[in-house]
Amino acid sequence: MSEQVHEPRMQSMCEGPQGDPEVFRSILARVGDKWSMMLIGMLQEGPRRFTELKAMTQGISSRMLTQTLRQLERDGLVKREMFAEIPPRVEYSVTDLGRSLIPAVLAIAEWASAHTNEIAANREDYDAAVE
Amino acid sequence: MSEQVHEPRMQSMCEGPQGDPEVFRSILARVGDKWSMMLIGMLQEGPRRFTELKAMTQGISSRMLTQTLRQLERDGLVKREMFAEIPPRVEYSVTDLGRSLIPAVLAIAEWASAHTNEIAANREDYDAAVE
DNA sequence: CTGAATCCTTTTAGATACTG
DNA sequence: CAGTATCTAAAAGGATTCAG
């Protein structure tokens, strides 16, 4: 009887309108993850090898790179291709699913970019007030 | 000489086009945080008291609720008002800045909502393949 | 080259008890 | 009511070493 709201509401983020709420939450966590979106961004321009990614992603350890790529692969956001060569070559690339996520992440990135200074100032004020 | 791209690229997520890159990253982390956006969502409908939020946010401890609210307050996404009454009353509400973040988060939420099942299936496939 | 395995330190967060 | 303090278990993450 009441109007149906089609856009998901923030509330719905708790339950996940469809599908497993845990999966839903983990997607959000993946986006907020330190390396995941950074890697997706890098792969956006084309396939990259493990070592390339490691060099591009300043500060990441092999361990974290492997882990993060595995999770992205598991979710189907990234594809992993192994070539039986010597020395071995492995290429990572974004999938269509991964690519479809980019605009939404970019929206956050834009907001963050626009408000970074304001937030930094807020923090300073807060910290100064609390001492 | 080359065309200027106005939209932030995923790459820029690493450096943060303007302002402190660490602040920039921490914003993304906040969005991916387990409770932050859930709380913003709840406050969207109006000011809430500590106990109300705790009751609404099923599974959160006082400790985490306090911590999360403090961080949101520090960033200027949430406002905290104390009333000198007995018993004490404290009201939390979203700020304009906090409200401005909602659409971007909703974009992620929509994507997550639309792809939860697909991702769950991907994970099953992956796990089955790896054993 | 592309990791896996191990060790070890740091961080996080839940449970519990207590206070103005 | 609205937290703080403390303790602890668990998880995350870096460094290092080794392997196909």
CSV table of N, CA and C in Angstrom, one decimal, chain A residues 39 61 86 90 92 95:
chain,number,residue,atom,x,y,z
A,39,LEU,N,44.5,-2.8,-6.7
A,39,LEU,CA,44.9,-3.8,-7.7
A,39,LEU,C,43.9,-3.8,-8.8
A,61,SER,N,53.6,-6.7,0.4
A,61,SER,CA,54.5,-7.9,0.5
A,61,SER,C,53.9,-9.0,-0.4
A,86,ILE,N,58.9,-21.7,-18.9
A,86,ILE,CA,60.0,-21.6,-18.0
A,86,ILE,C,60.9,-20.3,-18.3
A,90,VAL,N,52.5,-15.8,-15.0
A,90,VAL,CA,51.1,-15.8,-14.6
A,90,VAL,C,50.6,-14.4,-14.9
A,92,TYR,N,47.4,-11.7,-14.5
A,92,TYR,CA,46.1,-11.3,-13.8
A,92,TYR,C,45.4,-10.2,-14.7
A,95,THR,N,37.9,-9.1,-14.6
A,95,THR,CA,36.8,-9.7,-15.3
A,95,THR,C,35.8,-8.7,-15.6
